[in-house]
Tab-separated table of C-alpha atoms and ligand atoms in Angstrom:
chain	number	residue	atom	x	y	z
A	24	MET	CA	-4.477	-30.008	-8.188
A	25	LYS	CA	-6.579	-27.942	-10.831
A	26	CYS	CA	-8.158	-24.457	-10.314
A	27	ASP	CA	-9.444	-21.694	-12.403
A	28	VAL	CA	-6.987	-19.009	-11.246
A	29	ALA	CA	-3.749	-19.700	-9.241
A	30	ILE	CA	-2.883	-16.741	-7.131
A	31	VAL	CA	0.504	-16.230	-5.667
A	32	GLY	CA	0.568	-14.396	-2.479
A	33	ALA	CA	-1.798	-13.858	0.406
A	34	GLY	CA	-1.341	-10.177	1.040
A	35	PRO	CA	-4.284	-7.816	0.423
A	36	SER	CA	-4.236	-8.178	-3.461
A	37	GLY	CA	-4.133	-11.950	-3.377
A	38	LEU	CA	-6.963	-12.407	-0.701
A	39	ILE	CA	-9.240	-9.601	-2.078
A	40	LEU	CA	-8.915	-11.299	-5.492
A	41	ALA	CA	-9.577	-14.764	-4.235
A	42	HIS	CA	-12.738	-13.509	-2.412
A	43	LEU	CA	-13.935	-11.643	-5.576
A	44	LEU	CA	-13.608	-14.556	-7.809
A	45	ARG	CA	-15.066	-16.927	-5.232
A	46	GLN	CA	-18.036	-14.675	-4.832
A	47	ALA	CA	-18.488	-14.988	-8.576
A	48	GLY	CA	-18.592	-18.735	-8.294
A	49	LEU	CA	-15.044	-19.384	-9.577
A	50	GLU	CA	-12.409	-21.546	-8.029
A	51	PRO	CA	-8.981	-19.814	-7.094
A	52	VAL	CA	-6.237	-21.319	-5.087
A	53	VAL	CA	-4.007	-19.056	-3.130
A	54	LEU	CA	-0.305	-20.012	-2.580
A	55	GLU	CA	1.473	-18.184	0.156
A	56	ARG	CA	5.053	-18.708	1.231
A	57	ARG	CA	4.686	-17.523	4.751
A	58	SER	CA	2.458	-18.821	7.679
A	59	LYS	CA	-0.962	-17.329	8.600
A	60	ASP	CA	0.306	-15.944	11.809
A	61	TYR	CA	3.190	-14.176	10.094
A	62	VAL	CA	0.899	-12.506	7.379
A	63	LEU	CA	-1.322	-11.403	10.276
A	64	SER	CA	1.509	-9.843	12.139
A	65	ARG	CA	2.857	-7.461	9.434
A	66	ILE	CA	2.529	-3.976	10.218
A	67	ARG	CA	1.982	-1.918	7.085
A	68	ALA	CA	-0.513	0.562	5.663
A	69	GLY	CA	-3.401	2.122	7.418
A	70	VAL	CA	-5.396	4.554	5.350
A	71	LEU	CA	-8.110	3.193	3.148
A	72	GLU	CA	-9.562	5.259	0.246
A	73	LYS	CA	-13.333	5.003	-0.302
A	74	THR	CA	-12.729	2.705	-3.293
A	75	THR	CA	-11.119	0.214	-1.007
A	76	THR	CA	-13.861	0.375	1.730
A	77	ASN	CA	-16.511	0.054	-1.032
A	78	LEU	CA	-14.791	-3.068	-2.141
A	79	LEU	CA	-14.756	-4.566	1.323
A	80	GLU	CA	-18.384	-3.696	1.593
A	81	ARG	CA	-19.033	-5.359	-1.846
A	82	LEU	CA	-17.438	-8.488	-0.198
A	83	ASN	CA	-19.532	-8.226	3.030
A	84	LEU	CA	-16.331	-7.884	4.879
A	85	ALA	CA	-16.744	-4.451	6.174
A	86	ASP	CA	-18.660	-4.909	9.503
A	87	ARG	CA	-15.609	-4.693	11.821
A	88	MET	CA	-14.053	-1.972	9.889
A	89	HIS	CA	-17.101	0.202	10.184
A	90	ALA	CA	-17.161	-0.632	13.932
A	91	GLU	CA	-13.755	-0.098	14.727
A	92	GLY	CA	-12.021	2.021	11.893
A	93	LEU	CA	-11.836	5.803	12.146
A	94	VAL	CA	-13.324	8.055	9.621
A	95	HIS	CA	-11.062	11.012	8.900
A	96	GLU	CA	-12.554	13.951	7.089
A	97	GLY	CA	-9.106	15.789	6.919
A	98	PHE	CA	-5.538	15.728	7.573
A	99	HIS	CA	-2.671	18.213	7.929
A	100	LEU	CA	0.665	19.209	6.376
A	101	ALA	CA	2.874	20.911	8.716
A	102	ASP	CA	5.767	23.267	7.597
A	103	GLY	CA	7.683	23.066	11.002
A	104	GLU	CA	5.734	25.914	12.466
A	105	LYS	CA	1.975	25.787	11.609
A	106	LEU	CA	-0.490	23.141	10.563
A	107	ILE	CA	-2.212	23.404	7.318
A	108	ARG	CA	-5.542	21.552	7.259
A	109	ILE	CA	-6.686	19.726	4.277
A	110	ASP	CA	-10.410	19.571	4.757
A	111	LEU	CA	-11.275	16.322	2.805
A	112	ALA	CA	-15.061	16.644	3.601
A	113	GLU	CA	-15.528	20.106	2.677
A	114	LEU	CA	-13.061	20.054	-0.372
A	115	THR	CA	-14.482	16.778	-1.831
A	116	GLY	CA	-17.630	15.678	0.260
A	117	SER	CA	-15.674	12.433	1.055
A	118	SER	CA	-13.358	10.961	3.742
A	119	VAL	CA	-10.893	8.142	4.233
A	120	MET	CA	-11.013	5.354	6.849
A	121	VAL	CA	-8.100	4.581	9.133
A	122	TYR	CA	-7.938	0.897	9.549
A	123	GLY	CA	-4.762	-0.952	9.777
A	124	GLN	CA	-3.577	-3.379	6.974
A	125	SER	CA	-3.158	-6.098	9.441
A	126	GLU	CA	-6.952	-5.734	10.424
A	127	VAL	CA	-7.903	-5.715	6.682
A	128	GLN	CA	-5.770	-9.126	6.406
A	129	ARG	CA	-7.531	-10.499	9.536
A	130	ASP	CA	-11.139	-9.876	8.027
A	131	LEU	CA	-10.050	-11.399	4.826
A	132	ILE	CA	-8.404	-14.471	6.296
A	133	ASP	CA	-11.290	-15.152	8.877
A	134	ALA	CA	-13.633	-15.334	6.152
A	135	ILE	CA	-11.658	-18.011	4.232
A	136	PRO	CA	-13.453	-21.105	5.686
A	137	ALA	CA	-16.977	-19.933	5.275
A	138	ARG	CA	-16.576	-18.669	1.680
A	139	GLY	CA	-14.690	-21.710	0.635
A	140	VAL	CA	-11.360	-20.023	-0.484
A	141	GLU	CA	-8.499	-22.592	-0.640
A	142	VAL	CA	-5.233	-21.113	0.736
A	143	VAL	CA	-1.967	-23.150	0.948
A	144	TRP	CA	0.119	-21.451	3.776
A	145	GLU	CA	3.834	-22.089	3.752
A	146	ALA	CA	4.211	-23.150	0.331
A	147	ASP	CA	7.891	-23.138	-0.527
A	148	ASP	CA	9.779	-22.989	-3.762
A	149	VAL	CA	6.842	-21.585	-5.880
A	150	ALA	CA	7.941	-21.535	-9.422
A	151	LEU	CA	5.852	-20.788	-12.518
A	152	HIS	CA	5.850	-22.719	-15.765
A	153	ASP	CA	4.560	-22.104	-19.320
A	154	VAL	CA	2.991	-18.713	-18.460
A	155	ASP	CA	2.861	-17.840	-22.092
A	156	SER	CA	0.598	-20.798	-22.917
A	157	ASP	CA	-3.063	-21.522	-22.185
A	158	ALA	CA	-2.127	-24.103	-19.593
A	159	PRO	CA	0.191	-22.510	-17.126
A	160	ARG	CA	1.381	-24.427	-13.965
A	161	ILE	CA	2.958	-23.748	-10.680
A	162	THR	CA	5.238	-26.129	-8.735
A	163	TYR	CA	5.662	-25.741	-5.089
A	164	SER	CA	6.628	-27.775	-2.081
A	165	LYS	CA	4.892	-28.106	1.311
A	166	ASN	CA	6.334	-29.990	4.161
A	167	GLY	CA	8.979	-31.295	1.824
A	168	THR	CA	6.574	-32.846	-0.542
A	169	SER	CA	6.349	-31.563	-4.140
A	170	HIS	CA	3.041	-30.425	-5.746
A	171	THR	CA	1.850	-29.036	-9.017
A	172	LEU	CA	-1.114	-26.693	-9.517
A	173	GLU	CA	-2.599	-26.302	-12.978
A	174	ALA	CA	-4.685	-23.257	-13.759
A	175	ARG	CA	-6.232	-21.352	-16.784
A	176	PHE	CA	-4.575	-18.224	-15.194
A	177	ILE	CA	-2.123	-17.100	-12.775
A	178	ALA	CA	-2.313	-13.913	-10.765
A	179	GLY	CA	0.993	-12.672	-9.414
A	180	CYS	CA	0.054	-10.956	-6.211
A	181	ASP	CA	3.266	-11.697	-4.531
A	182	GLY	CA	4.697	-8.243	-3.681
A	183	PHE	CA	7.861	-6.690	-4.875
A	184	HIS	CA	10.262	-9.585	-4.169
A	185	GLY	CA	7.977	-12.535	-5.306
A	186	PRO	CA	8.808	-14.649	-8.338
A	187	CYS	CA	5.817	-13.774	-10.627
A	188	ARG	CA	7.319	-10.512	-12.211
A	189	LYS	CA	10.688	-12.318	-12.618
A	190	ALA	CA	8.833	-15.086	-14.607
A	191	ILE	CA	8.140	-12.438	-17.396
A	192	PRO	CA	11.258	-12.250	-19.835
A	193	GLU	CA	13.306	-9.225	-19.476
A	194	THR	CA	12.866	-8.295	-23.140
A	195	VAL	CA	9.068	-8.143	-22.650
A	196	GLY	CA	8.646	-5.612	-19.910
A	197	VAL	CA	9.785	-2.090	-19.132
A	198	THR	CA	10.784	-0.932	-15.569
A	199	HIS	CA	10.513	2.504	-14.330
A	200	GLU	CA	12.151	3.202	-10.871
A	201	ARG	CA	13.255	5.914	-8.532
A	202	VAL	CA	14.856	4.797	-5.271
A	203	TYR	CA	14.865	7.827	-2.693
A	204	PRO	CA	17.989	8.495	-0.553
A	205	PHE	CA	16.340	8.002	2.754
A	206	GLY	CA	13.822	5.699	4.516
A	207	TRP	CA	11.064	5.894	7.054
A	208	LEU	CA	11.856	4.989	10.772
A	209	GLY	CA	8.497	3.868	12.159
A	210	ILE	CA	7.597	3.323	15.754
A	211	LEU	CA	4.320	1.701	17.010
A	212	ALA	CA	3.185	2.382	20.510
A	213	ASP	CA	0.201	1.890	22.739
A	214	VAL	CA	-0.338	5.593	23.575
A	215	PRO	CA	-3.260	7.921	22.299
A	216	PRO	CA	-2.249	9.773	19.093
A	217	CYS	CA	-1.149	13.424	19.296
A	218	ASP	CA	-3.882	14.414	17.062
A	219	ASP	CA	-7.256	13.109	15.681
A	220	GLU	CA	-6.082	13.458	12.221
A	221	LEU	CA	-2.672	12.475	10.456
A	222	ILE	CA	0.048	15.180	10.260
A	223	TYR	CA	2.731	15.003	7.490
A	224	ALA	CA	5.495	17.474	8.579
A	225	ASN	CA	8.339	18.908	6.544
A	226	HIS	CA	10.993	20.060	9.018
A	227	ALA	CA	14.676	20.994	8.432
A	228	ASN	CA	15.524	17.940	10.360
A	229	GLY	CA	13.626	15.782	7.897
A	230	PHE	CA	10.079	14.558	7.392
A	231	ALA	CA	7.751	13.219	10.248
A	232	LEU	CA	4.408	11.473	10.164
A	233	ALA	CA	2.028	11.451	13.112
A	234	SER	CA	-0.633	8.652	12.440
A	235	MET	CA	-2.561	6.061	14.322
A	236	ARG	CA	-4.149	2.527	14.251
A	237	SER	CA	-6.812	3.437	16.898
A	238	ALA	CA	-7.757	5.935	19.559
A	239	THR	CA	-5.113	4.092	21.777
A	240	ARG	CA	-2.376	2.977	19.288
A	241	SER	CA	-0.074	5.406	17.589
A	242	ARG	CA	2.010	4.888	14.533
A	243	TYR	CA	4.620	7.536	13.997
A	244	TYR	CA	7.543	7.754	11.519
A	245	ILE	CA	10.619	10.004	10.971
A	246	GLN	CA	12.648	10.200	7.828
A	247	ALA	CA	16.201	8.484	8.323
A	248	PRO	CA	18.965	7.163	6.394
A	249	VAL	CA	18.177	3.698	4.995
A	250	ASP	CA	21.196	2.140	6.625
A	251	THR	CA	20.228	3.634	10.193
A	252	ASN	CA	21.170	1.462	12.950
A	253	LEU	CA	17.970	0.960	15.117
A	254	ASP	CA	20.133	0.431	18.162
A	255	GLU	CA	21.240	4.000	17.925
A	256	TRP	CA	17.392	5.173	18.127
A	257	PRO	CA	16.030	4.277	21.582
A	258	ASP	CA	12.523	5.250	21.969
A	259	GLU	CA	13.330	8.416	23.726
A	260	ARG	CA	15.484	9.795	20.980
A	261	ILE	CA	12.638	9.108	18.523
A	262	TRP	CA	10.050	10.848	20.577
A	263	ASP	CA	12.341	13.735	21.019
A	264	GLU	CA	12.803	14.098	17.418
A	265	LEU	CA	9.057	13.765	16.535
A	266	ALA	CA	8.550	16.633	19.174
A	267	VAL	CA	10.676	18.791	17.124
A	268	ARG	CA	9.599	17.832	13.752
A	269	LEU	CA	5.934	17.946	14.188
A	270	GLY	CA	6.252	21.583	15.272
A	271	PRO	CA	5.271	23.266	18.617
A	272	GLU	CA	1.402	22.734	18.255
A	273	ALA	CA	1.241	18.989	17.630
A	274	GLY	CA	4.805	18.088	18.916
A	275	GLY	CA	3.725	19.492	22.352
A	276	ARG	CA	0.711	17.016	22.605
A	277	ILE	CA	2.828	13.840	21.984
A	278	THR	CA	2.144	11.052	24.550
A	279	ARG	CA	5.400	8.914	24.946
A	280	GLY	CA	5.399	5.347	25.664
A	281	ALA	CA	7.451	2.063	24.951
A	282	SER	CA	7.531	0.965	21.415
A	283	ILE	CA	5.778	-2.291	20.480
A	284	GLU	CA	7.392	-2.306	16.878
A	285	LYS	CA	10.278	-0.310	15.452
A	286	SER	CA	11.572	-0.629	11.928
A	287	ILE	CA	12.994	1.159	8.981
A	288	ALA	CA	11.538	0.890	5.533
A	289	PRO	CA	12.984	2.156	2.297
A	290	LEU	CA	11.211	4.485	-0.045
A	291	ARG	CA	10.775	3.712	-3.715
A	292	SER	CA	8.784	4.578	-6.686
A	293	PHE	CA	8.552	1.551	-9.137
A	294	VAL	CA	6.374	0.487	-12.121
A	295	PHE	CA	6.728	-2.617	-14.225
A	296	GLU	CA	4.643	-2.750	-17.509
A	297	PRO	CA	2.797	-4.402	-19.024
A	298	MET	CA	1.162	-6.103	-16.203
A	299	ARG	CA	0.264	-9.124	-18.328
A	300	HIS	CA	2.305	-11.791	-19.987
A	301	GLY	CA	0.352	-14.526	-21.643
A	302	SER	CA	-1.746	-16.295	-18.824
A	303	LEU	CA	0.133	-14.384	-16.005
A	304	PHE	CA	-1.342	-11.067	-14.693
A	305	LEU	CA	0.502	-9.036	-11.917
A	306	ALA	CA	-1.429	-6.953	-9.279
A	307	GLY	CA	-0.318	-4.807	-6.353
A	308	ASP	CA	3.221	-4.571	-5.263
A	309	SER	CA	4.440	-7.196	-7.624
A	310	ALA	CA	4.015	-4.580	-10.372
A	311	HIS	CA	4.369	-1.212	-8.809
A	312	ILE	CA	5.572	0.474	-5.420
A	313	VAL	CA	4.806	3.880	-4.198
A	314	PRO	CA	6.478	5.739	-1.347
A	315	PRO	CA	4.063	5.510	1.489
A	316	THR	CA	3.755	9.387	1.592
A	317	GLY	CA	0.434	9.313	-0.280
A	318	ALA	CA	-1.001	6.246	1.516
A	319	LYS	CA	-1.591	4.669	-1.915
A	320	GLY	CA	0.046	1.230	-1.805
A	321	LEU	CA	-2.746	-0.881	-0.324
A	322	ASN	CA	-5.302	1.099	-2.201
A	323	LEU	CA	-3.621	0.455	-5.601
A	324	ALA	CA	-3.641	-3.212	-4.743
A	325	ALA	CA	-7.306	-3.151	-4.200
A	326	SER	CA	-8.057	-1.137	-7.394
A	327	ASP	CA	-5.843	-3.643	-9.462
A	328	VAL	CA	-7.628	-6.575	-8.203
A	329	THR	CA	-11.004	-4.825	-8.911
A	330	TYR	CA	-10.043	-4.490	-12.548
A	331	LEU	CA	-8.462	-8.042	-12.650
A	332	SER	CA	-11.374	-9.649	-11.059
A	333	ASP	CA	-13.903	-7.953	-13.581
A	334	ALA	CA	-11.891	-9.033	-16.472
A	335	LEU	CA	-11.400	-12.552	-15.225
A	336	ILE	CA	-14.946	-12.979	-14.219
A	337	ALA	CA	-16.011	-11.670	-17.792
A	338	TRP	CA	-13.816	-14.108	-19.320
A	339	PHE	CA	-14.974	-17.228	-17.549
A	340	LYS	CA	-18.743	-16.219	-17.602
A	341	GLN	CA	-19.025	-14.592	-21.336
A	342	GLY	CA	-15.837	-15.652	-22.871
A	343	ASP	CA	-14.918	-11.924	-23.055
A	344	GLN	CA	-11.237	-11.508	-24.123
A	345	ASN	CA	-11.400	-7.656	-24.470
A	346	ALA	CA	-11.533	-6.972	-20.747
A	347	LEU	CA	-8.458	-9.327	-20.106
A	348	ASP	CA	-6.559	-7.591	-23.020
A	349	GLY	CA	-7.409	-4.227	-21.487
A	350	TYR	CA	-6.489	-4.922	-17.884
A	351	SER	CA	-2.972	-3.681	-18.141
A	352	SER	CA	-3.603	-0.385	-19.622
A	353	ARG	CA	-6.741	0.070	-17.608
A	354	ALA	CA	-4.825	-0.498	-14.163
A	355	LEU	CA	-1.880	1.514	-15.253
A	356	ALA	CA	-3.814	4.686	-16.025
A	357	ARG	CA	-4.827	4.754	-12.239
A	358	ILE	CA	-1.426	3.505	-10.973
A	359	TRP	CA	0.629	6.309	-12.961
A	360	LYS	CA	-1.654	8.972	-11.270
A	361	SER	CA	-1.221	7.638	-7.692
A	362	GLU	CA	2.589	7.258	-8.682
A	363	ARG	CA	2.538	11.050	-9.475
A	364	PHE	CA	0.798	12.095	-6.238
A	365	SER	CA	3.001	9.866	-4.065
A	366	TRP	CA	6.079	11.240	-5.788
A	367	TYR	CA	4.823	14.778	-5.393
A	368	LEU	CA	4.069	14.558	-1.652
A	369	THR	CA	7.341	12.794	-0.915
A	370	SER	CA	9.168	15.475	-3.008
A	371	LEU	CA	7.471	18.248	-1.090
A	372	MET	CA	7.781	16.938	2.454
A	373	HIS	CA	11.316	15.504	2.682
A	374	GLN	CA	14.773	16.717	2.949
A	375	PHE	CA	16.997	15.573	0.037
A	376	PRO	CA	20.663	15.368	0.549
A	377	GLU	CA	21.184	16.844	-2.998
A	378	HIS	CA	18.873	19.952	-2.220
A	379	SER	CA	20.224	23.393	-2.202
A	380	SER	CA	18.717	26.286	-0.365
A	381	PHE	CA	16.788	26.851	-3.785
A	382	GLU	CA	14.850	23.573	-3.441
A	383	ARG	CA	14.094	24.304	0.148
A	384	GLU	CA	12.552	27.610	-0.701
A	385	MET	CA	10.600	25.971	-3.324
A	386	GLN	CA	9.178	23.583	-0.612
A	387	ARG	CA	8.495	26.471	1.506
A	388	ALA	CA	6.745	28.347	-1.368
A	389	GLU	CA	4.670	25.399	-2.359
A	390	LEU	CA	3.466	24.905	1.244
A	391	ASP	CA	2.496	28.548	1.525
A	392	TYR	CA	0.538	28.404	-1.653
A	393	ILE	CA	-1.312	25.211	-0.380
A	394	ALA	CA	-1.985	27.060	2.806
A	395	ASN	CA	-3.565	30.096	0.978
A	396	SER	CA	-5.080	28.427	-2.106
A	397	ARG	CA	-8.280	26.497	-2.087
A	398	ALA	CA	-7.630	25.302	-5.613
A	399	ALA	CA	-4.301	23.612	-4.386
A	400	ARG	CA	-5.933	22.046	-1.287
A	401	GLU	CA	-8.652	20.708	-3.383
A	402	SER	CA	-6.131	19.094	-5.808
A	403	ILE	CA	-4.435	17.307	-2.932
A	404	ALA	CA	-7.819	16.309	-1.275
A	405	GLU	CA	-9.034	14.838	-4.505
A	406	ASN	CA	-6.017	12.777	-4.776
A	407	TYR	CA	-5.701	11.744	-1.207
A	408	ILE	CA	-9.335	10.367	-1.032
A	409	GLY	CA	-8.464	8.333	-4.184
A	410	LEU	CA	-9.367	8.927	-7.964
A	411	PRO	CA	-12.315	7.194	-9.215
A	412	LEU	CA	-11.935	3.584	-10.579
B	528	FAD	C1	7.387	-2.285	5.769
B	528	FAD	C2	6.231	-1.698	4.722
B	528	FAD	C3	5.345	-0.678	5.207
B	528	FAD	C4	4.520	-0.096	4.389
B	528	FAD	N1	3.537	0.941	4.910
B	528	FAD	C5	2.691	1.519	4.166
B	528	FAD	C6	1.887	2.547	4.551
B	528	FAD	O1	2.156	3.128	5.663
B	528	FAD	N2	0.904	3.001	3.756
B	528	FAD	C7	0.734	2.463	2.334
B	528	FAD	O2	-0.270	2.781	1.811
B	528	FAD	N3	1.422	1.368	2.068
B	528	FAD	C8	2.370	0.766	2.920
B	528	FAD	N4	3.031	-0.105	2.435
B	528	FAD	C9	2.671	-0.781	1.125
B	528	FAD	C10	1.490	-1.691	1.216
B	528	FAD	O3	1.699	-2.493	2.611
B	528	FAD	C11	1.694	-2.615	0.102
B	528	FAD	O4	1.286	-1.746	-0.979
B	528	FAD	C12	0.326	-3.693	0.145
B	528	FAD	O5	0.921	-4.636	1.144
B	528	FAD	C13	0.377	-4.377	-1.260
B	528	FAD	O6	-0.260	-5.695	-1.237
B	528	FAD	P1	0.120	-6.871	-2.067
B	528	FAD	O7	-0.862	-7.796	-1.636
B	528	FAD	O8	0.159	-6.317	-3.492
B	528	FAD	O9	1.556	-7.205	-1.523
B	528	FAD	P2	2.080	-7.746	-0.155
B	528	FAD	O10	1.391	-7.327	0.943
B	528	FAD	O11	3.629	-7.610	-0.075
B	528	FAD	O12	1.804	-9.387	-0.320
B	528	FAD	C14	2.582	-10.224	-1.166
B	528	FAD	C15	2.367	-11.590	-0.490
B	528	FAD	O13	3.056	-12.471	-1.345
B	528	FAD	C16	3.759	-13.409	-0.536
B	528	FAD	N5	4.759	-13.960	-1.420
B	528	FAD	C17	6.060	-13.447	-1.533
B	528	FAD	N6	6.832	-14.161	-2.355
B	528	FAD	C18	6.388	-15.461	-2.368
B	528	FAD	C19	6.558	-16.620	-2.939
B	528	FAD	N7	7.599	-16.859	-3.391
B	528	FAD	N8	5.634	-17.672	-2.920
B	528	FAD	C20	4.498	-17.384	-2.299
B	528	FAD	N9	3.997	-16.297	-1.760
B	528	FAD	C21	4.896	-15.374	-1.659
B	528	FAD	C22	4.145	-12.627	0.690
B	528	FAD	O14	4.539	-13.336	1.654
B	528	FAD	C23	2.985	-11.648	0.889
B	528	FAD	O15	2.131	-12.306	1.799
B	528	FAD	C24	4.064	-0.690	3.239
B	528	FAD	C25	4.885	-1.778	2.693
B	528	FAD	C26	5.933	-2.304	3.534
B	528	FAD	C27	6.673	-3.505	3.077
């Protein structure tokens, strides 16, 4: 089989890229290790920047998002006692959209047949060959039969653990990494959220986040050790802890209910550069990870593939080599700023085992400064809604 661009991974970066290339008349093929149902059932990000919602509009895939998504004009930081509102609308004139990653995936997947996007689900043993040549290949197997996919370019949209980044020789790339000494224990429940807006709470017991997927489905997180045994956290214990960490105002408004999903996710900051090697381009989590505190992971995946699709289309349509050569540095400029913001909010809102009372007082002082300084709130708001492309 031959195609213009072979895309590894049918997460948000792979599927958005496939739709953008197809919209421009190119022929991408997506290889995905998992089944369609598995991809649709993954519970992940939920806050979309304007740059991401604009992109879905550009693809004419935004109708359900506008009908069912929740426009948020602000969010809160909590210091264990009071709520500090970051008024996105007043500070920036903009807003964010709360619409689950699984819903974005569903809209992208539902449009696959009508748009003529080819996706091979449950493609096993994906291996990249000759990526530093002009004729790269991917071999894979499906139902026990081996296949070869020839392409002019390969897009590595295969997440943090996929094979694409690993196909780049270690001597070529540089890795920057910070692994945080804790994770997020998440709970999903069909109960109304405790607030109309997200609340990021710094409490002496640890961080907590109150968020939602809809007016009737809540998503909460608490900071917990990465090796936490979920059996030790029955729902009631999580609700009790949330009620304490979110503070008296928001904690008192929690509606409890049975969890429909419970999981623990590690927190990591990670950047691999450059995001190109020969005919292979990395996008999304394959090249970078942010801790979810700034809600940037999915949004960065979307901005990467915006840059990458522009560059690939310019190459196929006008023979423009410059855009492809500039892809990595263009994408990284935005990635590093999102890494900074995600690291800053993570550092501000979590309890670190190595912290002394000094760092704890620094966090308190910073939160007090944010509460009383419009300039500080404006800076947070500008980053939260997403920096321009
Ligand atoms: C548990 C979890 C919770 C998260 N929560 C948040 C959040 O609250 N807020 C936020 O902003 N971000 C969050 N993120 C991050 C966000 O979900 C990611 O940034 C986003 O999914 C990146 O999209 P992607 O397409 O680059 O990668 P992915 O979504 O990881 O997609 C990669 C795809 O590649 C496929 N793949 C992997 N290996 C192979 C292979 N060998 N062959 C073929 N296909 C392969 C995978 O199955 C997957 O479908 C979370 C991530 C995780 C893992």
